[in-house]
Amino acid sequence: NDNHVLINTFVRDSDGSNSNFTINKINSSRAHQQLLADHDLSDNFWRFFTDGIERVRIISSGNVGIGTSSPSNSLDVYSPTRDIVARFRSGDLNADLKLEDSSSHTIIRSQSGELYFAVNGGYNIAARLDTSRNLILGGVAPVASAEKTLHIANGTAPTANPTNGGVLYVEAGALKWRGSSGTVTTIAAA
C-alpha cells in the first residue's frame, strides 16, 4: 500500500538487560502509530505499549495484566474509568462463561436476555433469571404472567439442622422452613 510504510526494529541494550521490538506505522500524511514491546531481563517481564502508554504486561509467572502493571491473577483486567471492564461475545444463541477446577465445572450462560447458572458439570441448570426478572430455582417453569417472582422446584427436605439460620424449601408443592432448632414449619400448603 503506497499510503503506509511499516518499519520493524529490534534493539538490545549493550548490557543485554532489555530488548525492544517496535512496529511503526506511518501513513502518507505522516500520522504516526506505534506498537512497542519491551522485555526487561532483570525483572523478566514483557510490556506492550500503544500511543506511548503501557497497555499489557506479562510477568515471569505468566500472569497477564491489561491496564495494570502488576497482575496478581492469570488474567488481571483493570480500568480506572469504566464500569464494564471486559466484554465476552458469542456469534450464536448462547454466550457461556465456563469456570472449571480439577474435578468439575460450572457455567454462567446468557441466552436471549436471560441469565442461567449450571452446576455439577454439563448443563444442569440450577437457577435462571428470566427477562421478566423472575428467579427460577431448579427445573420449575415460571407462570407465564409472573413478573419479579421467586419460583422454587420441589426439593429434598434437609435432614440436618442448619447452623445460624434456616432453610427455605418446597416439598410436594408445599413451601416449608426448617430452622436451626430443627423445627419444620409449613408456610403454605401445596
PDB file of C-alpha atoms in Angstrom:
ATOM      1  CA  ASN A   1       0.000   0.000   0.000  1.00  0.00           C
ATOM      2  CA  ASP A   2       1.516   3.355  -1.067  1.00  0.00           C
ATOM      3  CA  ASN A   3      -0.033   5.210   1.867  1.00  0.00           C
ATOM      4  CA  HIS A   4       1.643   3.192   4.632  1.00  0.00           C
ATOM      5  CA  VAL A   5       5.199   2.286   5.494  1.00  0.00           C
ATOM      6  CA  LEU A   6       5.866  -0.425   8.075  1.00  0.00           C
ATOM      7  CA  ILE A   7       9.181  -0.304   9.928  1.00  0.00           C
ATOM      8  CA  ASN A   8      10.223  -3.115  12.283  1.00  0.00           C
ATOM      9  CA  THR A   9      13.195  -2.636  14.587  1.00  0.00           C
ATOM     10  CA  PHE A  10      14.843  -4.732  17.264  1.00  0.00           C
ATOM     11  CA  VAL A  11      17.121  -3.096  19.828  1.00  0.00           C
ATOM     12  CA  ARG A  12      19.014  -4.689  22.716  1.00  0.00           C
ATOM     13  CA  ASP A  13      20.782  -2.733  25.468  1.00  0.00           C
ATOM     14  CA  SER A  14      24.569  -3.070  25.468  1.00  0.00           C
ATOM     15  CA  ASP A  15      24.462  -4.875  28.816  1.00  0.00           C
ATOM     16  CA  GLY A  16      21.791  -7.287  27.488  1.00  0.00           C
ATOM     17  CA  SER A  17      19.248  -6.288  30.167  1.00  0.00           C
ATOM     18  CA  ASN A  18      16.448  -5.014  27.917  1.00  0.00           C
ATOM     19  CA  SER A  19      15.189  -5.726  24.433  1.00  0.00           C
ATOM     20  CA  ASN A  20      12.609  -3.795  22.439  1.00  0.00           C
ATOM     21  CA  PHE A  21      10.543  -4.668  19.429  1.00  0.00           C
ATOM     22  CA  THR A  22       8.873  -1.721  17.744  1.00  0.00           C
ATOM     23  CA  ILE A  23       6.366  -1.581  14.908  1.00  0.00           C
ATOM     24  CA  ASN A  24       5.845   1.878  13.443  1.00  0.00           C
ATOM     25  CA  LYS A  25       3.053   2.683  11.024  1.00  0.00           C
ATOM     26  CA  ILE A  26       3.348   5.942   9.097  1.00  0.00           C
ATOM     27  CA  ASN A  27       0.758   6.997   6.525  1.00  0.00           C
ATOM     28  CA  SER A  28       1.152   9.494   3.680  1.00  0.00           C
ATOM     29  CA  SER A  29       0.158  12.454   5.887  1.00  0.00           C
ATOM     30  CA  ARG A  30       2.937  11.428   8.333  1.00  0.00           C
ATOM     31  CA  ALA A  31       0.457  10.447  11.055  1.00  0.00           C
ATOM     32  CA  HIS A  32       2.337   8.035  13.295  1.00  0.00           C
ATOM     33  CA  GLN A  33       1.158   4.981  15.235  1.00  0.00           C
ATOM     34  CA  GLN A  34       3.445   2.765  17.246  1.00  0.00           C
ATOM     35  CA  LEU A  35       3.331  -0.612  18.964  1.00  0.00           C
ATOM     36  CA  LEU A  36       6.264  -1.182  21.279  1.00  0.00           C
ATOM     37  CA  ALA A  37       7.064  -4.451  23.032  1.00  0.00           C
ATOM     38  CA  ASP A  38       9.686  -4.120  25.765  1.00  0.00           C
ATOM     39  CA  HIS A  39      11.353  -7.049  27.554  1.00  0.00           C
ATOM     40  CA  ASP A  40      13.187  -6.413  30.809  1.00  0.00           C
ATOM     41  CA  LEU A  41      15.501  -9.340  31.611  1.00  0.00           C
ATOM     42  CA  SER A  42      16.298  -8.136  35.140  1.00  0.00           C
ATOM     43  CA  ASP A  43      12.620  -8.227  36.233  1.00  0.00           C
ATOM     44  CA  ASN A  44      11.665 -10.731  33.493  1.00  0.00           C
ATOM     45  CA  PHE A  45       8.510  -9.182  32.070  1.00  0.00           C
ATOM     46  CA  TRP A  46       7.139  -8.073  28.698  1.00  0.00           C
ATOM     47  CA  ARG A  47       5.323  -4.760  28.257  1.00  0.00           C
ATOM     48  CA  PHE A  48       3.232  -3.716  25.248  1.00  0.00           C
ATOM     49  CA  PHE A  49       2.605  -0.033  24.536  1.00  0.00           C
ATOM     50  CA  THR A  50       0.383   1.892  22.118  1.00  0.00           C
ATOM     51  CA  ASP A  51       0.493   5.689  21.849  1.00  0.00           C
ATOM     52  CA  GLY A  52       3.250   5.695  24.483  1.00  0.00           C
ATOM     53  CA  ILE A  53       1.021   4.124  27.162  1.00  0.00           C
ATOM     54  CA  GLU A  54       1.589   0.652  28.601  1.00  0.00           C
ATOM     55  CA  ARG A  55      -1.485  -1.461  27.748  1.00  0.00           C
ATOM     56  CA  VAL A  56      -0.475  -5.075  28.528  1.00  0.00           C
ATOM     57  CA  ARG A  57       2.153  -6.685  30.750  1.00  0.00           C
ATOM     58  CA  ILE A  58       3.157 -10.345  31.019  1.00  0.00           C
ATOM     59  CA  ILE A  59       5.189 -11.097  34.154  1.00  0.00           C
ATOM     60  CA  SER A  60       7.540 -14.021  34.838  1.00  0.00           C
ATOM     61  CA  SER A  61       4.793 -16.138  36.462  1.00  0.00           C
ATOM     62  CA  GLY A  62       2.803 -15.973  33.201  1.00  0.00           C
ATOM     63  CA  ASN A  63       0.161 -13.652  34.660  1.00  0.00           C
ATOM     64  CA  VAL A  64      -1.202 -11.197  32.090  1.00  0.00           C
ATOM     65  CA  GLY A  65      -2.244  -7.692  33.083  1.00  0.00           C
ATOM     66  CA  ILE A  66      -4.409  -5.450  30.942  1.00  0.00           C
ATOM     67  CA  GLY A  67      -4.476  -1.942  32.379  1.00  0.00           C
ATOM     68  CA  THR A  68      -2.272  -2.983  35.299  1.00  0.00           C
ATOM     69  CA  SER A  69       1.492  -3.364  35.622  1.00  0.00           C
ATOM     70  CA  SER A  70       1.265  -5.899  38.472  1.00  0.00           C
ATOM     71  CA  PRO A  71      -1.209  -8.655  37.524  1.00  0.00           C
ATOM     72  CA  SER A  72      -1.982 -10.848  40.534  1.00  0.00           C
ATOM     73  CA  ASN A  73      -4.020 -13.475  38.642  1.00  0.00           C
ATOM     74  CA  SER A  74      -3.665 -15.422  35.397  1.00  0.00           C
ATOM     75  CA  LEU A  75      -5.663 -12.634  33.759  1.00  0.00           C
ATOM     76  CA  ASP A  76      -5.984  -9.336  35.616  1.00  0.00           C
ATOM     77  CA  VAL A  77      -8.017  -6.598  33.887  1.00  0.00           C
ATOM     78  CA  TYR A  78      -8.259  -3.094  35.358  1.00  0.00           C
ATOM     79  CA  SER A  79      -9.900   0.100  34.159  1.00  0.00           C
ATOM     80  CA  PRO A  80      -9.837   3.196  36.349  1.00  0.00           C
ATOM     81  CA  THR A  81     -12.706   4.887  34.491  1.00  0.00           C
ATOM     82  CA  ARG A  82     -15.035   2.214  33.052  1.00  0.00           C
ATOM     83  CA  ASP A  83     -17.706   0.196  34.842  1.00  0.00           C
ATOM     84  CA  ILE A  84     -17.607  -2.546  32.206  1.00  0.00           C
ATOM     85  CA  VAL A  85     -14.013  -3.780  32.060  1.00  0.00           C
ATOM     86  CA  ALA A  86     -14.480  -6.820  29.809  1.00  0.00           C
ATOM     87  CA  ARG A  87     -16.873  -7.965  27.128  1.00  0.00           C
ATOM     88  CA  PHE A  88     -17.346 -11.550  26.014  1.00  0.00           C
ATOM     89  CA  ARG A  89     -19.407 -12.121  22.868  1.00  0.00           C
ATOM     90  CA  SER A  90     -20.670 -15.144  21.014  1.00  0.00           C
ATOM     91  CA  GLY A  91     -21.960 -15.293  17.464  1.00  0.00           C
ATOM     92  CA  ASP A  92     -24.646 -17.860  18.237  1.00  0.00           C
ATOM     93  CA  LEU A  93     -27.625 -18.085  20.618  1.00  0.00           C
ATOM     94  CA  ASN A  94     -25.630 -18.800  23.819  1.00  0.00           C
ATOM     95  CA  ALA A  95     -22.713 -16.994  25.411  1.00  0.00           C
ATOM     96  CA  ASP A  96     -21.184 -19.204  28.116  1.00  0.00           C
ATOM     97  CA  LEU A  97     -18.534 -18.476  30.710  1.00  0.00           C
ATOM     98  CA  LYS A  98     -17.113 -21.771  31.973  1.00  0.00           C
ATOM     99  CA  LEU A  99     -15.435 -21.920  35.400  1.00  0.00           C
ATOM    100  CA  GLU A 100     -13.503 -25.148  35.796  1.00  0.00           C
ATOM    101  CA  ASP A 101     -11.496 -26.751  38.583  1.00  0.00           C
ATOM    102  CA  SER A 102      -9.692 -30.099  38.671  1.00  0.00           C
ATOM    103  CA  SER A 103     -12.873 -32.147  39.187  1.00  0.00           C
ATOM    104  CA  SER A 104     -15.851 -30.346  37.615  1.00  0.00           C
ATOM    105  CA  HIS A 105     -17.116 -27.077  36.192  1.00  0.00           C
ATOM    106  CA  THR A 106     -19.922 -24.550  36.395  1.00  0.00           C
ATOM    107  CA  ILE A 107     -21.314 -22.417  33.599  1.00  0.00           C
ATOM    108  CA  ILE A 108     -22.799 -18.944  33.573  1.00  0.00           C
ATOM    109  CA  ARG A 109     -24.855 -18.532  30.404  1.00  0.00           C
ATOM    110  CA  SER A 110     -26.530 -15.615  28.687  1.00  0.00           C
ATOM    111  CA  GLN A 111     -29.277 -16.705  26.318  1.00  0.00           C
ATOM    112  CA  SER A 112     -31.878 -14.420  24.731  1.00  0.00           C
ATOM    113  CA  GLY A 113     -31.569 -11.884  27.550  1.00  0.00           C
ATOM    114  CA  GLU A 114     -31.839 -14.496  30.303  1.00  0.00           C
ATOM    115  CA  LEU A 115     -29.105 -15.487  32.766  1.00  0.00           C
ATOM    116  CA  TYR A 116     -28.534 -19.185  33.583  1.00  0.00           C
ATOM    117  CA  PHE A 117     -26.360 -20.877  36.211  1.00  0.00           C
ATOM    118  CA  ALA A 118     -25.417 -24.523  35.559  1.00  0.00           C
ATOM    119  CA  VAL A 119     -23.626 -26.707  38.121  1.00  0.00           C
ATOM    120  CA  ASN A 120     -22.066 -30.159  38.526  1.00  0.00           C
ATOM    121  CA  GLY A 121     -20.575 -30.247  35.046  1.00  0.00           C
ATOM    122  CA  GLY A 122     -22.664 -30.287  31.912  1.00  0.00           C
ATOM    123  CA  TYR A 123     -25.709 -28.058  31.603  1.00  0.00           C
ATOM    124  CA  ASN A 124     -27.617 -28.947  34.789  1.00  0.00           C
ATOM    125  CA  ILE A 125     -29.496 -25.666  35.256  1.00  0.00           C
ATOM    126  CA  ALA A 126     -29.570 -24.745  38.947  1.00  0.00           C
ATOM    127  CA  ALA A 127     -31.017 -21.248  38.588  1.00  0.00           C
ATOM    128  CA  ARG A 128     -32.262 -18.851  35.945  1.00  0.00           C
ATOM    129  CA  LEU A 129     -33.134 -15.169  35.931  1.00  0.00           C
ATOM    130  CA  ASP A 130     -35.580 -14.577  33.086  1.00  0.00           C
ATOM    131  CA  THR A 131     -36.450 -11.421  31.150  1.00  0.00           C
ATOM    132  CA  SER A 132     -39.451 -10.758  33.453  1.00  0.00           C
ATOM    133  CA  ARG A 133     -36.967 -10.682  36.375  1.00  0.00           C
ATOM    134  CA  ASN A 134     -38.284 -13.963  37.793  1.00  0.00           C
ATOM    135  CA  LEU A 135     -35.716 -16.015  39.714  1.00  0.00           C
ATOM    136  CA  ILE A 136     -36.272 -19.707  38.990  1.00  0.00           C
ATOM    137  CA  LEU A 137     -34.544 -22.274  41.225  1.00  0.00           C
ATOM    138  CA  GLY A 138     -34.426 -25.808  39.872  1.00  0.00           C
ATOM    139  CA  GLY A 139     -36.331 -27.014  36.836  1.00  0.00           C
ATOM    140  CA  VAL A 140     -39.747 -25.493  37.565  1.00  0.00           C
ATOM    141  CA  ALA A 141     -41.330 -23.490  34.740  1.00  0.00           C
ATOM    142  CA  PRO A 142     -42.435 -19.977  35.737  1.00  0.00           C
ATOM    143  CA  VAL A 143     -46.076 -18.956  35.453  1.00  0.00           C
ATOM    144  CA  ALA A 144     -46.446 -17.151  32.116  1.00  0.00           C
ATOM    145  CA  SER A 145     -47.788 -13.872  33.554  1.00  0.00           C
ATOM    146  CA  ALA A 146     -45.392 -13.732  36.517  1.00  0.00           C
ATOM    147  CA  GLU A 147     -43.010 -10.812  36.992  1.00  0.00           C
ATOM    148  CA  LYS A 148     -40.381 -10.277  39.701  1.00  0.00           C
ATOM    149  CA  THR A 149     -41.184 -13.544  41.488  1.00  0.00           C
ATOM    150  CA  LEU A 150     -39.304 -16.456  43.017  1.00  0.00           C
ATOM    151  CA  HIS A 151     -40.047 -19.956  41.655  1.00  0.00           C
ATOM    152  CA  ILE A 152     -38.741 -22.943  43.621  1.00  0.00           C
ATOM    153  CA  ALA A 153     -38.797 -26.506  42.323  1.00  0.00           C
ATOM    154  CA  ASN A 154     -39.660 -29.400  44.643  1.00  0.00           C
ATOM    155  CA  GLY A 155     -36.563 -30.386  46.565  1.00  0.00           C
ATOM    156  CA  THR A 156     -35.343 -32.768  49.207  1.00  0.00           C
ATOM    157  CA  ALA A 157     -36.088 -31.876  52.812  1.00  0.00           C
ATOM    158  CA  PRO A 158     -32.921 -31.104  54.788  1.00  0.00           C
ATOM    159  CA  THR A 159     -32.015 -33.868  57.234  1.00  0.00           C
ATOM    160  CA  ALA A 160     -29.685 -31.819  59.428  1.00  0.00           C
ATOM    161  CA  ASN A 161     -30.321 -28.652  61.374  1.00  0.00           C
ATOM    162  CA  PRO A 162     -28.852 -25.566  59.684  1.00  0.00           C
ATOM    163  CA  THR A 163     -26.410 -23.551  61.778  1.00  0.00           C
ATOM    164  CA  ASN A 164     -27.111 -19.860  62.426  1.00  0.00           C
ATOM    165  CA  GLY A 165     -30.164 -19.662  60.166  1.00  0.00           C
ATOM    166  CA  GLY A 166     -32.672 -21.802  58.359  1.00  0.00           C
ATOM    167  CA  VAL A 167     -33.576 -23.463  55.060  1.00  0.00           C
ATOM    168  CA  LEU A 168     -36.480 -22.452  52.833  1.00  0.00           C
ATOM    169  CA  TYR A 169     -37.587 -25.258  50.501  1.00  0.00           C
ATOM    170  CA  VAL A 170     -40.517 -26.743  48.611  1.00  0.00           C
ATOM    171  CA  GLU A 171     -41.597 -30.320  49.265  1.00  0.00           C
ATOM    172  CA  ALA A 172     -44.512 -31.865  47.317  1.00  0.00           C
ATOM    173  CA  GLY A 173     -45.594 -28.340  46.345  1.00  0.00           C
ATOM    174  CA  ALA A 174     -45.687 -27.020  49.945  1.00  0.00           C
ATOM    175  CA  LEU A 175     -43.424 -24.153  50.995  1.00  0.00           C
ATOM    176  CA  LYS A 176     -41.564 -25.077  54.184  1.00  0.00           C
ATOM    177  CA  TRP A 177     -38.992 -23.633  56.574  1.00  0.00           C
ATOM    178  CA  ARG A 178     -36.576 -25.627  58.737  1.00  0.00           C
ATOM    179  CA  GLY A 179     -34.994 -23.551  61.483  1.00  0.00           C
ATOM    180  CA  SER A 180     -31.748 -24.090  63.342  1.00  0.00           C
ATOM    181  CA  SER A 181     -33.572 -25.937  66.149  1.00  0.00           C
ATOM    182  CA  GLY A 182     -34.869 -28.494  63.617  1.00  0.00           C
ATOM    183  CA  THR A 183     -38.486 -27.344  63.688  1.00  0.00           C
ATOM    184  CA  VAL A 184     -40.148 -27.609  60.271  1.00  0.00           C
ATOM    185  CA  THR A 185     -42.908 -25.070  59.592  1.00  0.00           C
ATOM    186  CA  THR A 186     -45.235 -25.334  56.615  1.00  0.00           C
ATOM    187  CA  ILE A 187     -45.645 -21.772  55.397  1.00  0.00           C
ATOM    188  CA  ALA A 188     -48.050 -22.568  52.572  1.00  0.00           C
ATOM    189  CA  ALA A 189     -49.715 -25.861  51.656  1.00  0.00           C
ATOM    190  CA  ALA A 190     -49.491 -27.234  48.118  1.00  0.00           C
TER     191      ALA A 190
END
